[in-house]
Coordinates of C-alpha atoms in Angstrom, one line a residue:
Chain Y
M1 CA 15.0 2.1 12.5
K2 CA 16.5 0.7 9.3
N3 CA 17.7 3.2 6.4
T4 CA 18.0 1.6 2.9
A5 CA 21.1 3.1 0.9
L6 CA 19.3 5.3 -0.9
T7 CA 17.2 7.0 2.5
S8 CA 19.5 10.2 2.1
T9 CA 19.2 10.9 -2.0
H10 CA 14.7 10.3 -0.3
I11 CA 14.8 13.0 1.8
D12 CA 16.9 15.7 -0.1
L13 CA 13.9 14.7 -2.9
G14 CA 12.0 15.9 -0.1
A15 CA 10.4 12.7 0.4
K16 CA 7.7 12.2 2.7
M17 CA 9.3 9.6 5.2
V18 CA 7.1 7.3 8.1
P19 CA 8.3 4.2 10.0
Y20 CA 7.2 0.9 7.6
A21 CA 8.6 -2.7 8.7
G22 CA 11.3 -1.3 10.9
Y23 CA 12.9 1.0 8.2
Q24 CA 12.6 4.3 7.2
M25 CA 10.7 4.5 3.8
P26 CA 9.3 7.1 1.8
V27 CA 5.7 6.9 1.5
S28 CA 5.1 10.3 -1.0
Y29 CA 6.7 12.4 -2.7
D30 CA 4.2 15.1 -5.0
G31 CA 1.5 13.2 -3.9
V32 CA 0.2 10.0 -4.1
N33 CA -2.1 10.3 -6.8
I34 CA 0.4 12.2 -9.4
E35 CA 2.7 9.0 -9.0
H36 CA -0.4 6.8 -8.8
E37 CA -0.8 8.2 -12.4
T38 CA 2.7 8.1 -13.0
V39 CA 3.3 4.4 -13.0
R40 CA 0.2 3.9 -14.6
N41 CA 0.5 6.2 -17.7
G42 CA 4.6 6.6 -17.8
V43 CA 7.3 5.1 -15.6
G44 CA 8.2 5.5 -11.8
V45 CA 10.6 3.7 -9.4
F46 CA 10.3 2.3 -6.1
D47 CA 13.1 2.0 -3.2
V48 CA 11.4 -1.2 -1.9
S49 CA 15.1 -2.0 -0.5
H50 CA 13.6 -3.0 2.5
M51 CA 12.5 -6.4 0.7
G52 CA 14.1 -9.3 2.5
E53 CA 16.2 -11.8 0.4
F54 CA 17.6 -15.4 1.3
L55 CA 20.1 -17.5 -0.6
I56 CA 18.3 -21.1 -0.8
E57 CA 21.6 -23.2 -2.3
G58 CA 23.1 -26.9 -2.7
P59 CA 22.0 -30.2 -3.7
K60 CA 19.3 -29.7 -1.1
A61 CA 17.9 -26.6 -2.0
L62 CA 15.5 -27.8 -4.3
E63 CA 13.9 -30.2 -1.7
L64 CA 13.6 -26.9 1.3
I65 CA 11.4 -24.6 -1.2
Q66 CA 9.3 -27.8 -2.3
K67 CA 9.3 -28.2 1.1
V68 CA 7.9 -25.0 2.7
S69 CA 6.6 -22.9 -0.2
S70 CA 3.1 -24.3 -1.8
N71 CA 4.1 -23.4 -5.8
D72 CA 5.7 -25.9 -7.5
A73 CA 9.0 -25.0 -7.6
S74 CA 10.4 -28.1 -9.6
K75 CA 8.8 -26.0 -12.7
L76 CA 10.4 -23.5 -12.7
T77 CA 13.9 -23.4 -14.5
V78 CA 17.1 -21.1 -15.1
G79 CA 16.2 -17.5 -15.6
K80 CA 12.0 -18.2 -14.3
A81 CA 10.4 -17.1 -11.1
Q82 CA 6.9 -17.9 -9.4
Y83 CA 4.9 -16.0 -6.8
S84 CA 4.7 -18.8 -4.0
Y85 CA 3.7 -18.3 0.0
L86 CA 4.9 -20.4 2.9
P87 CA 2.3 -22.5 4.6
N88 CA 1.9 -22.5 8.4
E89 CA 1.1 -25.3 10.1
K90 CA -2.2 -24.2 11.1
G91 CA -3.7 -23.7 7.7
G92 CA -2.8 -19.2 8.0
I93 CA 0.3 -17.8 6.0
V94 CA 3.9 -17.3 7.6
D95 CA 4.5 -14.9 4.1
D96 CA 3.6 -15.4 0.4
L97 CA 7.2 -14.1 -1.9
I98 CA 9.0 -15.0 -4.6
V99 CA 10.9 -17.9 -5.7
Y100 CA 14.1 -17.2 -8.5
R101 CA 15.9 -20.0 -10.1
V102 CA 19.2 -18.4 -10.5
K103 CA 21.4 -21.2 -10.9
D104 CA 20.9 -24.8 -11.2
E105 CA 21.1 -25.1 -8.1
T106 CA 20.8 -21.9 -6.6
Y107 CA 17.5 -20.6 -5.6
L108 CA 16.4 -16.7 -4.0
L109 CA 13.9 -16.3 -2.3
V110 CA 12.3 -12.4 -1.8
V111 CA 10.5 -12.4 1.4
N112 CA 8.7 -8.8 3.0
A113 CA 10.8 -6.8 5.2
A114 CA 8.3 -7.4 7.7
N115 CA 8.5 -11.3 7.8
I116 CA 12.2 -11.5 7.7
E117 CA 13.0 -13.3 11.0
K118 CA 10.3 -14.7 11.4
D119 CA 10.9 -16.6 6.9
W120 CA 14.6 -17.0 8.1
N121 CA 13.9 -19.0 11.7
H122 CA 10.3 -21.1 9.6
I123 CA 12.5 -22.1 6.8
S124 CA 15.2 -22.6 8.9
K125 CA 13.1 -25.3 11.3
Y126 CA 12.6 -27.4 8.6
N127 CA 15.8 -27.2 6.6
T128 CA 17.5 -29.1 10.1
E129 CA 15.5 -32.2 8.6
V130 CA 17.0 -31.1 4.4
G131 CA 20.3 -29.9 5.2
A132 CA 20.5 -26.9 2.2
E133 CA 23.1 -24.0 2.9
M134 CA 21.3 -20.7 3.9
R135 CA 21.9 -17.2 3.3
N136 CA 20.0 -14.4 4.7
I137 CA 21.7 -11.4 2.0
S138 CA 18.9 -9.0 3.0
D139 CA 21.0 -6.5 4.0
G140 CA 23.6 -6.3 1.2
F141 CA 20.6 -6.0 -1.3
S142 CA 18.8 -3.4 -2.8
L143 CA 16.0 -3.5 -4.9
L144 CA 14.7 -0.8 -6.8
A145 CA 11.0 -1.6 -8.8
I146 CA 11.0 0.7 -12.5
Q147 CA 7.4 0.2 -13.0
G148 CA 5.2 1.6 -16.1
P149 CA 4.4 1.1 -19.8
K150 CA 6.9 3.5 -20.6
A151 CA 9.8 1.5 -18.6
V152 CA 11.7 -1.1 -20.9
E153 CA 11.8 2.0 -23.8
A154 CA 13.2 4.5 -20.8
M155 CA 15.4 1.9 -19.8
Q156 CA 16.5 0.5 -22.5
S157 CA 19.5 2.3 -23.0
L158 CA 21.3 0.9 -19.5
T159 CA 21.6 -2.5 -20.7
S160 CA 23.1 -4.5 -23.4
V161 CA 19.8 -7.5 -22.5
D162 CA 16.9 -6.1 -25.4
L163 CA 14.2 -5.1 -22.3
S164 CA 11.5 -6.1 -24.2
K165 CA 12.4 -9.7 -24.4
I166 CA 12.0 -10.6 -20.7
K167 CA 8.2 -11.8 -20.3
F168 CA 6.8 -11.4 -17.3
Y169 CA 8.3 -13.6 -13.9
N170 CA 11.2 -14.0 -16.5
F171 CA 14.7 -12.1 -15.2
E172 CA 18.6 -11.8 -16.6
V173 CA 21.5 -11.3 -14.8
A174 CA 23.0 -8.7 -17.0
D175 CA 24.8 -5.6 -16.9
F176 CA 22.4 -2.7 -16.0
A177 CA 23.2 1.2 -15.5
G178 CA 27.2 0.1 -16.1
I179 CA 27.0 -2.5 -13.1
E180 CA 28.1 -6.3 -14.2
Y181 CA 25.9 -8.2 -12.8
V182 CA 22.6 -7.3 -11.4
I183 CA 19.4 -8.9 -11.7
I184 CA 17.0 -7.2 -14.6
S185 CA 13.4 -9.3 -13.7
A186 CA 10.2 -8.5 -15.4
T187 CA 8.0 -8.2 -12.0
G188 CA 6.7 -5.3 -10.7
Y189 CA 3.5 -4.9 -7.7
T190 CA 1.1 -2.4 -9.9
G191 CA 0.3 -4.0 -12.9
S192 CA 1.5 -1.8 -15.4
G193 CA 4.3 -3.9 -16.2
G194 CA 8.6 -2.9 -16.0
F195 CA 11.3 -4.7 -14.6
E196 CA 12.6 -5.1 -10.6
I197 CA 16.6 -4.4 -10.4
Y198 CA 18.2 -6.6 -6.9
C199 CA 21.9 -4.9 -6.6
K200 CA 24.3 -4.2 -3.9
N201 CA 23.5 -1.7 -1.6
S202 CA 27.1 0.0 -2.8
E203 CA 25.9 0.2 -6.1
V204 CA 22.3 0.8 -5.9
Q205 CA 23.4 5.2 -5.6
Q206 CA 24.7 4.9 -9.2
I207 CA 21.7 3.0 -10.7
W208 CA 19.7 5.2 -9.2
D209 CA 21.2 8.3 -10.9
K210 CA 21.2 6.3 -13.9
V211 CA 17.4 5.3 -13.8
F212 CA 16.8 8.9 -13.3
E213 CA 19.6 10.0 -16.2
A214 CA 17.8 7.5 -18.8
G215 CA 14.2 8.6 -17.7
A216 CA 14.1 12.5 -17.8
D217 CA 13.0 12.6 -21.5
F218 CA 10.4 9.9 -20.5
G219 CA 9.0 11.9 -17.4
I220 CA 9.9 9.2 -15.1
K221 CA 9.1 10.1 -10.9
P222 CA 10.1 8.9 -7.5
I223 CA 7.5 7.2 -6.3
G224 CA 6.3 6.4 -2.6
L225 CA 4.6 3.4 -1.0
A226 CA 1.2 5.6 -0.4
A227 CA 1.2 4.4 -4.7
R228 CA 2.9 1.4 -4.4
D229 CA 0.4 0.9 -2.3
T230 CA -3.6 2.2 -4.4
L231 CA -1.3 0.2 -7.9
R232 CA -1.5 -3.3 -6.0
L233 CA -4.7 -2.7 -4.8
E234 CA -6.7 -1.6 -7.9
M235 CA -4.9 -5.3 -9.4
G236 CA -6.0 -6.5 -6.2
Y237 CA -3.1 -8.0 -5.5
C238 CA -2.5 -9.3 -1.6
L239 CA -0.9 -7.5 0.7
Y240 CA 0.8 -9.5 4.0
G241 CA -0.1 -7.9 6.8
N242 CA -3.7 -6.6 5.1
D243 CA -5.1 -9.5 3.3
I244 CA -3.5 -12.3 4.2
N245 CA -1.9 -13.4 7.8
E246 CA -1.4 -15.6 10.3
D247 CA -5.0 -16.6 10.0
T248 CA -6.0 -16.5 7.0
S249 CA -6.6 -19.5 4.4
P250 CA -4.6 -19.2 1.5
L251 CA -7.6 -20.9 -0.2
E252 CA -9.9 -18.4 1.1
A253 CA -7.3 -15.6 0.1
G254 CA -7.8 -16.5 -3.1
L255 CA -3.9 -18.6 -3.8
G256 CA -5.6 -21.5 -4.6
W257 CA -3.7 -21.2 -8.0
I258 CA 0.0 -21.3 -6.4
T259 CA -1.3 -24.1 -4.0
K260 CA 0.1 -26.8 -5.8
F261 CA -0.8 -30.2 -4.8
T262 CA 1.1 -32.8 -7.0
K263 CA 3.7 -32.7 -4.0
E264 CA 3.8 -33.1 -0.1
F265 CA 4.6 -29.4 2.1
V266 CA 3.8 -28.0 4.3
N267 CA 0.0 -28.2 6.3
S268 CA -0.4 -29.8 1.9
E269 CA -3.2 -32.6 3.4
N270 CA -5.1 -30.5 5.7
L271 CA -5.4 -27.8 2.9
L272 CA -6.4 -30.7 0.7
K273 CA -9.1 -31.6 2.8
E274 CA -10.2 -27.7 3.5
K275 CA -10.5 -27.9 -0.5
E276 CA -12.3 -30.8 -1.0
N277 CA -15.0 -29.9 1.8
G278 CA -15.3 -26.6 0.0
V279 CA -13.6 -22.8 1.6
K280 CA -16.2 -21.3 4.6
N281 CA -15.3 -17.4 3.3
K282 CA -13.6 -15.7 0.1
L283 CA -11.6 -13.2 -0.3
V284 CA -13.4 -10.5 -2.0
A285 CA -13.1 -7.2 -4.3
F286 CA -15.9 -4.5 -4.5
E287 CA -16.5 -1.7 -5.1
L288 CA -18.6 1.5 -2.9
D289 CA -21.8 2.3 -5.5
D290 CA -21.5 5.8 -3.5
R291 CA -19.2 7.7 -1.9
G292 CA -16.7 7.2 0.7
I293 CA -13.9 4.8 1.8
P294 CA -13.4 1.5 2.8
R295 CA -10.6 1.1 5.2
Q296 CA -9.2 -2.2 7.1
G297 CA -10.9 -2.9 9.5
Y298 CA -14.4 -1.9 8.7
D299 CA -16.8 -4.4 9.0
I300 CA -19.0 -5.0 5.8
V301 CA -23.3 -5.5 6.9
D302 CA -25.5 -7.5 5.5
N303 CA -28.7 -5.3 4.2
D304 CA -30.2 -6.0 7.4
G305 CA -27.2 -4.7 8.8
Q306 CA -25.4 -7.6 10.3
A307 CA -22.0 -8.3 10.3
I308 CA -20.8 -10.7 7.6
G309 CA -17.3 -9.8 7.4
T310 CA -14.3 -7.8 7.3
V311 CA -12.1 -4.8 5.3
T312 CA -8.8 -6.0 4.9
S313 CA -7.4 -3.6 2.2
G314 CA -9.9 -0.5 1.0
T315 CA -9.1 2.6 -0.6
M316 CA -10.1 6.1 -3.0
S317 CA -8.7 4.7 -6.3
P318 CA -6.8 6.4 -8.3
S319 CA -7.4 5.1 -11.7
L320 CA -11.6 5.1 -10.9
N321 CA -12.0 7.7 -8.4
K322 CA -14.0 5.9 -6.5
G323 CA -13.8 3.4 -3.2
I324 CA -12.1 0.3 -3.6
G325 CA -11.9 -2.5 -1.1
M326 CA -11.3 -6.3 -0.4
G327 CA -12.5 -8.1 2.2
Y328 CA -13.6 -11.7 3.6
V329 CA -17.1 -12.8 3.2
P330 CA -19.4 -16.2 3.8
A331 CA -18.6 -17.9 0.5
D332 CA -22.1 -18.2 -0.8
R333 CA -22.2 -14.3 -0.4
S334 CA -19.3 -13.9 -3.0
Q335 CA -21.0 -14.0 -6.4
V336 CA -19.3 -11.4 -9.0
G337 CA -22.3 -9.3 -8.3
T338 CA -23.3 -9.7 -4.9
K339 CA -25.0 -6.5 -3.3
I340 CA -22.9 -5.9 0.5
N341 CA -22.8 -2.4 2.6
I342 CA -20.0 -1.0 4.2
Q343 CA -20.3 0.6 7.2
I344 CA -18.1 3.2 7.6
R345 CA -18.6 5.3 11.0
K346 CA -22.7 6.1 11.1
K347 CA -22.9 4.9 7.5
A348 CA -23.7 1.7 5.7
V349 CA -22.7 2.2 2.2
P350 CA -24.1 0.2 -0.7
A351 CA -20.6 -1.9 -2.9
T352 CA -21.0 -4.3 -5.2
I353 CA -19.2 -7.4 -5.0
V354 CA -16.8 -7.0 -8.3
K355 CA -14.4 -8.9 -10.3
L356 CA -10.6 -8.6 -10.6
P357 CA -8.7 -6.0 -11.3
F358 CA -10.4 -3.2 -10.7
Y359 CA -8.4 -1.5 -12.7
K360 CA -7.7 -2.9 -16.9
V361 CA -4.4 -1.8 -17.8
Chain S
M1 CA 5.1 25.9 5.9
N2 CA 2.3 29.3 5.3
I3 CA 0.7 29.6 9.0
P4 CA -1.3 33.3 8.4
A5 CA -0.5 35.4 11.3
E6 CA -4.4 37.3 11.5
L7 CA -5.9 32.8 11.8
K8 CA -6.2 30.9 15.4
Y9 CA -5.5 27.9 15.4
T10 CA -6.0 24.8 17.9
K11 CA -4.2 22.0 18.9
D12 CA -5.6 18.9 16.6
H13 CA -4.4 20.7 13.3
E14 CA -7.4 23.7 12.0
W15 CA -7.4 27.4 11.8
V16 CA -10.1 29.9 13.0
K17 CA -10.8 32.9 11.5
I18 CA -13.1 35.3 13.6
E19 CA -16.0 37.3 12.1
G20 CA -18.9 39.1 14.7
D21 CA -20.1 35.7 15.9
T22 CA -18.9 34.3 13.7
A23 CA -15.9 31.2 13.1
T24 CA -15.2 29.9 10.0
V25 CA -12.6 26.8 9.9
G26 CA -10.0 24.5 8.2
I27 CA -7.3 23.0 8.8
T28 CA -4.0 24.0 8.3
D29 CA -1.8 23.5 5.2
F30 CA 0.5 21.6 7.8
A31 CA -2.2 19.8 8.5
Q32 CA -2.9 18.9 4.9
G33 CA 0.6 18.7 3.8
E34 CA 0.6 15.8 7.0
L35 CA -2.7 13.7 5.1
G36 CA -1.4 13.8 1.5
D37 CA -4.1 13.7 -1.0
I38 CA -7.7 15.1 -0.6
V39 CA -9.9 13.0 -1.9
Y40 CA -13.1 13.8 0.7
V41 CA -14.3 15.6 2.9
E42 CA -17.5 14.7 5.2
V43 CA -19.9 16.8 7.1
E44 CA -22.7 15.8 8.4
T45 CA -23.9 17.7 11.5
L46 CA -24.4 20.8 9.2
D47 CA -27.7 22.7 11.0
E48 CA -26.4 20.7 14.3
T49 CA -25.0 22.6 17.5
L50 CA -22.5 21.5 18.9
D51 CA -20.4 21.8 21.6
K52 CA -16.5 22.6 21.5
E53 CA -14.4 19.2 20.3
E54 CA -17.0 17.1 19.2
V55 CA -16.4 15.7 15.9
F56 CA -18.0 18.2 13.4
G57 CA -16.8 15.7 10.3
T58 CA -14.0 13.5 9.1
V59 CA -11.4 14.4 6.2
E60 CA -10.7 11.5 4.3
A61 CA -7.1 11.1 2.5
V62 CA -5.8 8.8 0.3
K63 CA -4.2 6.8 3.0
T64 CA -5.9 7.8 6.1
V65 CA -9.0 9.4 7.7
S66 CA -8.9 12.1 9.9
D67 CA -10.9 13.0 12.3
L68 CA -12.6 16.6 12.9
F69 CA -13.0 18.6 15.8
L70 CA -15.2 21.5 16.5
P71 CA -13.2 24.7 17.6
L72 CA -15.7 26.5 19.2
S73 CA -19.3 25.8 20.8
G74 CA -21.9 26.7 18.5
E75 CA -23.9 25.9 15.3
I76 CA -22.5 24.6 12.4
I77 CA -24.5 27.0 9.9
E78 CA -22.6 26.4 6.5
F79 CA -20.7 24.1 5.3
N80 CA -18.3 24.2 1.6
E81 CA -19.7 22.6 -0.1
A82 CA -17.7 22.9 -3.3
L83 CA -15.5 20.8 -1.2
E84 CA -17.8 17.6 -3.3
D85 CA -16.5 18.4 -6.4
A86 CA -13.4 19.5 -5.1
P87 CA -11.9 18.7 -2.3
E88 CA -8.0 19.0 -3.6
S89 CA -8.9 22.4 -2.5
V90 CA -7.7 21.7 0.8
N91 CA -4.5 20.7 -0.3
S92 CA -4.0 23.5 -2.6
D93 CA -5.8 26.3 -1.0
P94 CA -6.5 25.4 3.0
Y95 CA -6.7 29.4 4.0
G96 CA -9.2 30.3 1.4
E97 CA -11.1 27.6 -1.4
G98 CA -10.6 24.7 1.6
W99 CA -12.4 26.0 4.3
M100 CA -14.8 23.5 5.8
I101 CA -17.5 25.2 8.0
K102 CA -19.1 28.1 9.7
I103 CA -20.2 28.3 12.8
K104 CA -22.1 30.6 14.6
M105 CA -21.0 31.1 18.3
S106 CA -22.4 29.9 21.3
D107 CA -19.9 31.5 23.6
A108 CA -17.5 34.3 22.2
S109 CA -15.4 33.7 25.3
E110 CA -14.3 30.1 24.0
V111 CA -11.9 32.5 21.3
N112 CA -10.0 33.6 24.1
G113 CA -8.4 29.2 24.5
L114 CA -7.4 29.2 20.5
M115 CA -3.9 29.1 19.7
S116 CA -2.1 31.5 18.1
A117 CA -0.4 31.5 15.3
E118 CA 3.0 32.3 17.0
D119 CA 1.8 29.6 19.1
Y120 CA 0.7 27.2 16.7
K121 CA 4.1 27.5 15.0
A122 CA 6.0 26.3 18.0
L123 CA 3.8 23.5 18.6
I124 CA 3.9 21.6 14.8
G125 CA 8.0 22.9 15.4
A126 CA 7.8 25.2 11.6

């Protein structure tokens, strides 16, 4: 089991620790509901240093990224990031990721912790023909997500950059909390705004401490992975391993918006055919009409009790105080407003397909 | 960790309070802490007579769902309906307002098979 550079800090704070993607990670500190509420209305900090980071560099960097990823990285200028995924060769997804253009010929790929080795091997396989420089810097870098509507105001004293000027999915390489160069990125997985800070492991404790000092007047709190999941699910953001995986179609998952057929990439021909023929299933969002909590793996059933799909993510929404979830259903039954049922143990609980996000910030 | 000495316990992290032939059942302080914020307690076995270790309900936390196992054979004569509106009582007061059901025991000798507070403390390493 690996630790992040902050593991002992979390334990000292009384966090409940769980193994996650090979790391010992904080799942909650004060309780998931209060942590969720803190991010929705104030500001909270996540240690998500388990995430993986690859640097792709050199004159061939863009060519490699264009080949292995679905979004169009040629649109990135220095200081911009984009959400993307790595398609596999059989219609599914190797991983989803964020691509940052750090310099003209330097890109940072941020991937899921559980997939670091798999992604590295996958990209390397395609790099044998391309020949870009690749570096896996995951073990040396930390990532803090400072999220919530008060993040900008609470963190402004820590940097010379005007944080309010960094637009969504843009970033600056700048000073922060006494460290000369970190990446301050206006990204996140909560829907409530804020930043992600990439720094070296040796720097993260100082940054963590200063972030809490600066945020004290704003009621800043540490936030665990449990609230990270409820926050992302209220937005309808996909979680790799739940909503998307090696066997799910990115088009069925609603990732068509980051699938750019203006270029050739891994499996793009087949994905284009799939798009033209129309997808069989769709990932939909639903709210329960009655009490209950949908969970990953529960059946989605029609009114005759026939299974028509499976729940991929589900939880009790702390903001809405009702059961919410996502799952795949046949495309012809995926329209917003469609009534479905979620099989929760012996009961088929009625639910309604809704538009995302579940919760409007 | 709060483990009241006068209660009995199970390996499934339930507590049992015996009064005559009635047993009141809830989950322990340790269990509520492990589950995290509890959002739903479902008991659909009211008035049913079940055997020891059968599932009498479920407790849903934000992250997980757990079955509730009957610690003693008998009829489920009462469900704490206050939990329908305030499931968080299980977190804040697991041995008081967070109680879950009352059982009319069918075999009082089964009480001897429950754990003492000392044994339970040893089980969870408290």
